Amino acid sequence: MSLAETLGRGALAIAAYAALGVILLIIGFYVIDMAIPGKLSHLIKSDRNPNATLLTASGLAAVGLIVAASIWSSGGALHEGLLATAVFGLVGIAVQTVAMIAFDKVAGMSVRDLVSEPELQPGARLLAITHLVIGLITAVAVI
């Protein structure tokens, strides 16, 4: 295979995985939006709510870890790798969401109450770190 063919295939793979990663991140945002009470875009953009922003950011960082691990663990031909990334990414997002909701309940914190507060709350910090750790655990499980 020539250098041009190798570079072309590599560039195509990068573009395909990046596009799939962005799609999975967007799906992750909407799943987080459904799990956190209120419309996130409004809470963040209009209300400038620091609790909703922190919880959304931590959730998206966790989804990013899961998607990156899905890409890392995929192998084989490009189409096989993309399919594995899509499946592992979607399963990871689902597991992450269920784990976030479960931990929020176990910790006895109401996300609904947190996102209704105008000032950054200690509970939001705790849940944000927990969401990241759950994302890391899920990402490692994918690998």
mmCIF file of N, CA, C and O in Angstrom, residues 31-94:
data_model
loop_
_atom_site.group_PDB
_atom_site.id
_atom_site.type_symbol
_atom_site.label_atom_id
_atom_site.label_comp_id
_atom_site.label_asym_id
_atom_site.label_seq_id
_atom_site.Cartn_x
_atom_site.Cartn_y
_atom_site.Cartn_z
ATOM 1 N N VAL A 31 -29.624 12.549 26.665
ATOM 2 C CA VAL A 31 -29.940 11.595 27.737
ATOM 3 C C VAL A 31 -29.757 12.275 29.095
ATOM 4 O O VAL A 31 -30.597 12.132 29.990
ATOM 5 N N ILE A 32 -28.688 13.036 29.254
ATOM 6 C CA ILE A 32 -28.472 13.793 30.497
ATOM 7 C C ILE A 32 -29.598 14.802 30.688
ATOM 8 O O ILE A 32 -30.107 14.990 31.798
ATOM 9 N N ASP A 33 -30.017 15.442 29.596
ATOM 10 C CA ASP A 33 -31.107 16.411 29.654
ATOM 11 C C ASP A 33 -32.388 15.748 30.164
ATOM 12 O O ASP A 33 -33.153 16.348 30.918
ATOM 13 N N MET A 34 -32.622 14.509 29.769
ATOM 14 C CA MET A 34 -33.813 13.797 30.254
ATOM 15 C C MET A 34 -33.659 13.385 31.723
ATOM 16 O O MET A 34 -34.639 13.331 32.453
ATOM 17 N N ALA A 35 -32.432 13.111 32.153
ATOM 18 C CA ALA A 35 -32.201 12.646 33.527
ATOM 19 C C ALA A 35 -32.185 13.781 34.539
ATOM 20 O O ALA A 35 -32.490 13.586 35.713
ATOM 21 N N ILE A 36 -31.820 14.998 34.103
ATOM 22 C CA ILE A 36 -31.781 16.154 34.996
ATOM 23 C C ILE A 36 -33.054 16.955 34.776
ATOM 24 O O ILE A 36 -33.362 17.326 33.641
ATOM 25 N N PRO A 37 -33.793 17.223 35.854
ATOM 26 C CA PRO A 37 -35.055 17.963 35.712
ATOM 27 C C PRO A 37 -34.844 19.357 35.121
ATOM 28 O O PRO A 37 -33.877 20.032 35.443
ATOM 29 N N GLY A 38 -35.739 19.754 34.261
ATOM 30 C CA GLY A 38 -35.658 21.058 33.626
ATOM 31 C C GLY A 38 -34.993 20.946 32.266
ATOM 32 O O GLY A 38 -34.371 19.946 31.936
ATOM 33 N N LYS A 39 -35.123 21.978 31.472
ATOM 34 C CA LYS A 39 -34.511 22.024 30.148
ATOM 35 C C LYS A 39 -33.091 22.562 30.304
ATOM 36 O O LYS A 39 -32.899 23.727 30.649
ATOM 37 N N LEU A 40 -32.091 21.714 30.083
ATOM 38 C CA LEU A 40 -30.708 22.091 30.356
ATOM 39 C C LEU A 40 -30.268 23.336 29.592
ATOM 40 O O LEU A 40 -29.612 24.202 30.171
ATOM 41 N N SER A 41 -30.618 23.428 28.334
ATOM 42 C CA SER A 41 -30.175 24.594 27.564
ATOM 43 C C SER A 41 -30.711 25.886 28.191
ATOM 44 O O SER A 41 -29.998 26.887 28.258
ATOM 45 N N HIS A 42 -31.928 25.858 28.696
ATOM 46 C CA HIS A 42 -32.499 27.038 29.345
ATOM 47 C C HIS A 42 -31.837 27.279 30.705
ATOM 48 O O HIS A 42 -31.496 28.416 31.040
ATOM 49 N N LEU A 43 -31.680 26.210 31.499
ATOM 50 C CA LEU A 43 -31.065 26.344 32.823
ATOM 51 C C LEU A 43 -29.648 26.908 32.729
ATOM 52 O O LEU A 43 -29.229 27.703 33.571
ATOM 53 N N ILE A 44 -28.917 26.497 31.698
ATOM 54 C CA ILE A 44 -27.525 26.923 31.564
ATOM 55 C C ILE A 44 -27.418 28.284 30.884
ATOM 56 O O ILE A 44 -26.764 29.191 31.385
ATOM 57 N N LYS A 45 -28.081 28.434 29.734
ATOM 58 C CA LYS A 45 -27.928 29.652 28.944
ATOM 59 C C LYS A 45 -28.691 30.839 29.532
ATOM 60 O O LYS A 45 -28.136 31.919 29.686
ATOM 61 N N SER A 46 -29.951 30.626 29.871
ATOM 62 C CA SER A 46 -30.782 31.740 30.337
ATOM 63 C C SER A 46 -30.680 31.955 31.841
ATOM 64 O O SER A 46 -30.477 33.076 32.301
ATOM 65 N N ASP A 47 -30.834 30.871 32.615
ATOM 66 C CA ASP A 47 -30.807 30.995 34.072
ATOM 67 C C ASP A 47 -29.392 31.070 34.626
ATOM 68 O O ASP A 47 -29.207 31.443 35.778
ATOM 69 N N ARG A 48 -28.407 30.650 33.809
ATOM 70 C CA ARG A 48 -27.005 30.638 34.217
ATOM 71 C C ARG A 48 -26.827 29.865 35.529
ATOM 72 O O ARG A 48 -26.091 30.275 36.417
ATOM 73 N N ASN A 49 -27.515 28.741 35.617
ATOM 74 C CA ASN A 49 -27.522 27.943 36.837
ATOM 75 C C ASN A 49 -26.214 27.156 36.958
ATOM 76 O O ASN A 49 -25.933 26.279 36.140
ATOM 77 N N PRO A 50 -25.418 27.439 38.000
ATOM 78 C CA PRO A 50 -24.121 26.761 38.139
ATOM 79 C C PRO A 50 -24.253 25.277 38.467
ATOM 80 O O PRO A 50 -23.396 24.479 38.077
ATOM 81 N N ASN A 51 -25.314 24.894 39.161
ATOM 82 C CA ASN A 51 -25.495 23.482 39.516
ATOM 83 C C ASN A 51 -25.831 22.649 38.277
ATOM 84 O O ASN A 51 -25.250 21.584 38.068
ATOM 85 N N ALA A 52 -26.750 23.145 37.460
ATOM 86 C CA ALA A 52 -27.094 22.441 36.223
ATOM 87 C C ALA A 52 -25.886 22.385 35.291
ATOM 88 O O ALA A 52 -25.630 21.367 34.646
ATOM 89 N N THR A 53 -25.124 23.469 35.242
ATOM 90 C CA THR A 53 -23.937 23.517 34.387
ATOM 91 C C THR A 53 -22.904 22.499 34.843
ATOM 92 O O THR A 53 -22.355 21.747 34.019
ATOM 93 N N LEU A 54 -22.633 22.442 36.129
ATOM 94 C CA LEU A 54 -21.639 21.505 36.660
ATOM 95 C C LEU A 54 -22.072 20.061 36.449
ATOM 96 O O LEU A 54 -21.268 19.219 36.027
ATOM 97 N N LEU A 55 -23.332 19.751 36.728
ATOM 98 C CA LEU A 55 -23.812 18.378 36.559
ATOM 99 C C LEU A 55 -23.815 17.973 35.083
ATOM 100 O O LEU A 55 -23.476 16.835 34.742
ATOM 101 N N THR A 56 -24.175 18.897 34.202
ATOM 102 C CA THR A 56 -24.156 18.594 32.766
ATOM 103 C C THR A 56 -22.725 18.407 32.273
ATOM 104 O O THR A 56 -22.428 17.471 31.538
ATOM 105 N N ALA A 57 -21.835 19.299 32.690
ATOM 106 C CA ALA A 57 -20.432 19.205 32.272
ATOM 107 C C ALA A 57 -19.803 17.899 32.738
ATOM 108 O O ALA A 57 -19.096 17.227 31.979
ATOM 109 N N SER A 58 -20.075 17.516 33.973
ATOM 110 C CA SER A 58 -19.504 16.258 34.482
ATOM 111 C C SER A 58 -20.104 15.061 33.759
ATOM 112 O O SER A 58 -19.394 14.091 33.454
ATOM 113 N N GLY A 59 -21.389 15.125 33.459
ATOM 114 C CA GLY A 59 -22.029 14.039 32.711
ATOM 115 C C GLY A 59 -21.458 13.912 31.314
ATOM 116 O O GLY A 59 -21.188 12.807 30.830
ATOM 117 N N LEU A 60 -21.229 15.057 30.644
ATOM 118 C CA LEU A 60 -20.662 15.019 29.293
ATOM 119 C C LEU A 60 -19.200 14.566 29.315
ATOM 120 O O LEU A 60 -18.765 13.846 28.415
ATOM 121 N N ALA A 61 -18.450 14.970 30.336
ATOM 122 C CA ALA A 61 -17.067 14.487 30.459
ATOM 123 C C ALA A 61 -17.060 12.968 30.644
ATOM 124 O O ALA A 61 -16.233 12.267 30.045
ATOM 125 N N ALA A 62 -17.994 12.468 31.443
ATOM 126 C CA ALA A 62 -18.097 11.018 31.642
ATOM 127 C C ALA A 62 -18.454 10.314 30.343
ATOM 128 O O ALA A 62 -17.875 9.268 30.004
ATOM 129 N N VAL A 63 -19.400 10.872 29.595
ATOM 130 C CA VAL A 63 -19.766 10.299 28.294
ATOM 131 C C VAL A 63 -18.553 10.334 27.361
ATOM 132 O O VAL A 63 -18.281 9.371 26.637
ATOM 133 N N GLY A 64 -17.797 11.419 27.378
ATOM 134 C CA GLY A 64 -16.592 11.520 26.561
ATOM 135 C C GLY A 64 -15.585 10.432 26.895
ATOM 136 O O GLY A 64 -14.964 9.851 25.992
ATOM 137 N N LEU A 65 -15.419 10.139 28.181
ATOM 138 C CA LEU A 65 -14.529 9.048 28.589
ATOM 139 C C LEU A 65 -15.013 7.710 28.033
ATOM 140 O O LEU A 65 -14.218 6.903 27.542
ATOM 141 N N ILE A 66 -16.307 7.490 28.111
ATOM 142 C CA ILE A 66 -16.890 6.236 27.630
ATOM 143 C C ILE A 66 -16.719 6.112 26.115
ATOM 144 O O ILE A 66 -16.333 5.054 25.607
ATOM 145 N N VAL A 67 -16.978 7.191 25.391
ATOM 146 C CA VAL A 67 -16.835 7.162 23.931
ATOM 147 C C VAL A 67 -15.372 6.948 23.550
ATOM 148 O O VAL A 67 -15.055 6.145 22.668
ATOM 149 N N ALA A 68 -14.456 7.639 24.233
ATOM 150 C CA ALA A 68 -13.029 7.462 23.945
ATOM 151 C C ALA A 68 -12.594 6.023 24.201
ATOM 152 O O ALA A 68 -11.853 5.434 23.408
ATOM 153 N N ALA A 69 -13.079 5.438 25.301
ATOM 154 C CA ALA A 69 -12.745 4.043 25.596
ATOM 155 C C ALA A 69 -13.350 3.111 24.551
ATOM 156 O O ALA A 69 -12.727 2.108 24.180
ATOM 157 N N SER A 70 -14.527 3.439 24.066
ATOM 158 C CA SER A 70 -15.163 2.628 23.029
ATOM 159 C C SER A 70 -14.349 2.659 21.741
ATOM 160 O O SER A 70 -14.158 1.635 21.092
ATOM 161 N N ILE A 71 -13.858 3.834 21.395
ATOM 162 C CA ILE A 71 -13.019 3.951 20.199
ATOM 163 C C ILE A 71 -11.706 3.199 20.419
ATOM 164 O O ILE A 71 -11.255 2.454 19.555
ATOM 165 N N TRP A 72 -11.116 3.374 21.581
ATOM 166 C CA TRP A 72 -9.842 2.723 21.905
ATOM 167 C C TRP A 72 -9.954 1.202 21.817
ATOM 168 O O TRP A 72 -9.060 0.534 21.309
ATOM 169 N N SER A 73 -11.069 0.668 22.302
ATOM 170 C CA SER A 73 -11.211 -0.791 22.371
ATOM 171 C C SER A 73 -11.695 -1.407 21.064
ATOM 172 O O SER A 73 -11.631 -2.622 20.897
ATOM 173 N N SER A 74 -12.180 -0.576 20.146
ATOM 174 C CA SER A 74 -12.665 -1.125 18.879
ATOM 175 C C SER A 74 -11.465 -1.507 18.024
ATOM 176 O O SER A 74 -10.404 -0.904 18.096
ATOM 177 N N GLY A 75 -11.642 -2.513 17.238
ATOM 178 C CA GLY A 75 -10.536 -2.953 16.404
ATOM 179 C C GLY A 75 -11.059 -3.559 15.121
ATOM 180 O O GLY A 75 -12.255 -3.560 14.848
ATOM 181 N N GLY A 76 -10.164 -4.079 14.354
ATOM 182 C CA GLY A 76 -10.558 -4.725 13.107
ATOM 183 C C GLY A 76 -10.745 -3.716 11.998
ATOM 184 O O GLY A 76 -10.210 -2.614 12.025
ATOM 185 N N ALA A 77 -11.522 -4.095 11.023
ATOM 186 C CA ALA A 77 -11.811 -3.229 9.888
ATOM 187 C C ALA A 77 -12.571 -1.993 10.352
ATOM 188 O O ALA A 77 -13.199 -1.998 11.413
ATOM 189 N N LEU A 78 -12.517 -0.940 9.561
ATOM 190 C CA LEU A 78 -13.143 0.330 9.938
ATOM 191 C C LEU A 78 -14.614 0.162 10.268
ATOM 192 O O LEU A 78 -15.081 0.636 11.306
ATOM 193 N N HIS A 79 -15.369 -0.541 9.415
ATOM 194 C CA HIS A 79 -16.806 -0.688 9.675
ATOM 195 C C HIS A 79 -17.059 -1.489 10.954
ATOM 196 O O HIS A 79 -17.994 -1.194 11.692
ATOM 197 N N GLU A 80 -16.229 -2.482 11.239
ATOM 198 C CA GLU A 80 -16.384 -3.254 12.482
ATOM 199 C C GLU A 80 -16.072 -2.376 13.700
ATOM 200 O O GLU A 80 -16.761 -2.435 14.723
ATOM 201 N N GLY A 81 -15.016 -1.583 13.589
ATOM 202 C CA GLY A 81 -14.644 -0.689 14.680
ATOM 203 C C GLY A 81 -15.701 0.359 14.951
ATOM 204 O O GLY A 81 -16.009 0.665 16.110
ATOM 205 N N LEU A 82 -16.277 0.913 13.902
ATOM 206 C CA LEU A 82 -17.337 1.919 14.073
ATOM 207 C C LEU A 82 -18.574 1.297 14.705
ATOM 208 O O LEU A 82 -19.206 1.899 15.585
ATOM 209 N N LEU A 83 -18.918 0.087 14.275
ATOM 210 C CA LEU A 83 -20.079 -0.588 14.858
ATOM 211 C C LEU A 83 -19.839 -0.887 16.333
ATOM 212 O O LEU A 83 -20.712 -0.639 17.174
ATOM 213 N N ALA A 84 -18.651 -1.392 16.661
ATOM 214 C CA ALA A 84 -18.321 -1.681 18.059
ATOM 215 C C ALA A 84 -18.352 -0.404 18.892
ATOM 216 O O ALA A 84 -18.882 -0.386 20.009
ATOM 217 N N THR A 85 -17.819 0.675 18.347
ATOM 218 C CA THR A 85 -17.828 1.956 19.062
ATOM 219 C C THR A 85 -19.254 2.427 19.308
ATOM 220 O O THR A 85 -19.591 2.881 20.406
ATOM 221 N N ALA A 86 -20.106 2.323 18.303
ATOM 222 C CA ALA A 86 -21.500 2.750 18.454
ATOM 223 C C ALA A 86 -22.208 1.921 19.529
ATOM 224 O O ALA A 86 -22.864 2.478 20.416
ATOM 225 N N VAL A 87 -22.053 0.604 19.467
ATOM 226 C CA VAL A 87 -22.733 -0.265 20.438
ATOM 227 C C VAL A 87 -22.184 -0.031 21.840
ATOM 228 O O VAL A 87 -22.943 0.197 22.788
ATOM 229 N N PHE A 88 -20.854 -0.068 21.990
ATOM 230 C CA PHE A 88 -20.256 0.137 23.312
ATOM 231 C C PHE A 88 -20.553 1.531 23.841
ATOM 232 O O PHE A 88 -20.803 1.718 25.036
ATOM 233 N N GLY A 89 -20.541 2.518 22.968
ATOM 234 C CA GLY A 89 -20.841 3.885 23.383
ATOM 235 C C GLY A 89 -22.270 4.032 23.874
ATOM 236 O O GLY A 89 -22.519 4.619 24.924
ATOM 237 N N LEU A 90 -23.229 3.479 23.138
ATOM 238 C CA LEU A 90 -24.635 3.564 23.549
ATOM 239 C C LEU A 90 -24.900 2.798 24.834
ATOM 240 O O LEU A 90 -25.612 3.286 25.730
ATOM 241 N N VAL A 91 -24.322 1.609 24.947
ATOM 242 C CA VAL A 91 -24.482 0.829 26.189
ATOM 243 C C VAL A 91 -23.836 1.581 27.347
ATOM 244 O O VAL A 91 -24.407 1.673 28.439
ATOM 245 N N GLY A 92 -22.665 2.146 27.108
ATOM 246 C CA GLY A 92 -21.982 2.916 28.150
ATOM 247 C C GLY A 92 -22.786 4.120 28.606
ATOM 248 O O GLY A 92 -22.866 4.412 29.798
ATOM 249 N N ILE A 93 -23.398 4.835 27.655
ATOM 250 C CA ILE A 93 -24.239 5.986 28.005
ATOM 251 C C ILE A 93 -25.432 5.532 28.851
ATOM 252 O O ILE A 93 -25.782 6.166 29.850
ATOM 253 N N ALA A 94 -26.044 4.419 28.477
ATOM 254 C CA ALA A 94 -27.185 3.898 29.241
ATOM 255 C C ALA A 94 -26.758 3.507 30.657
ATOM 256 O O ALA A 94 -27.419 3.870 31.637
#
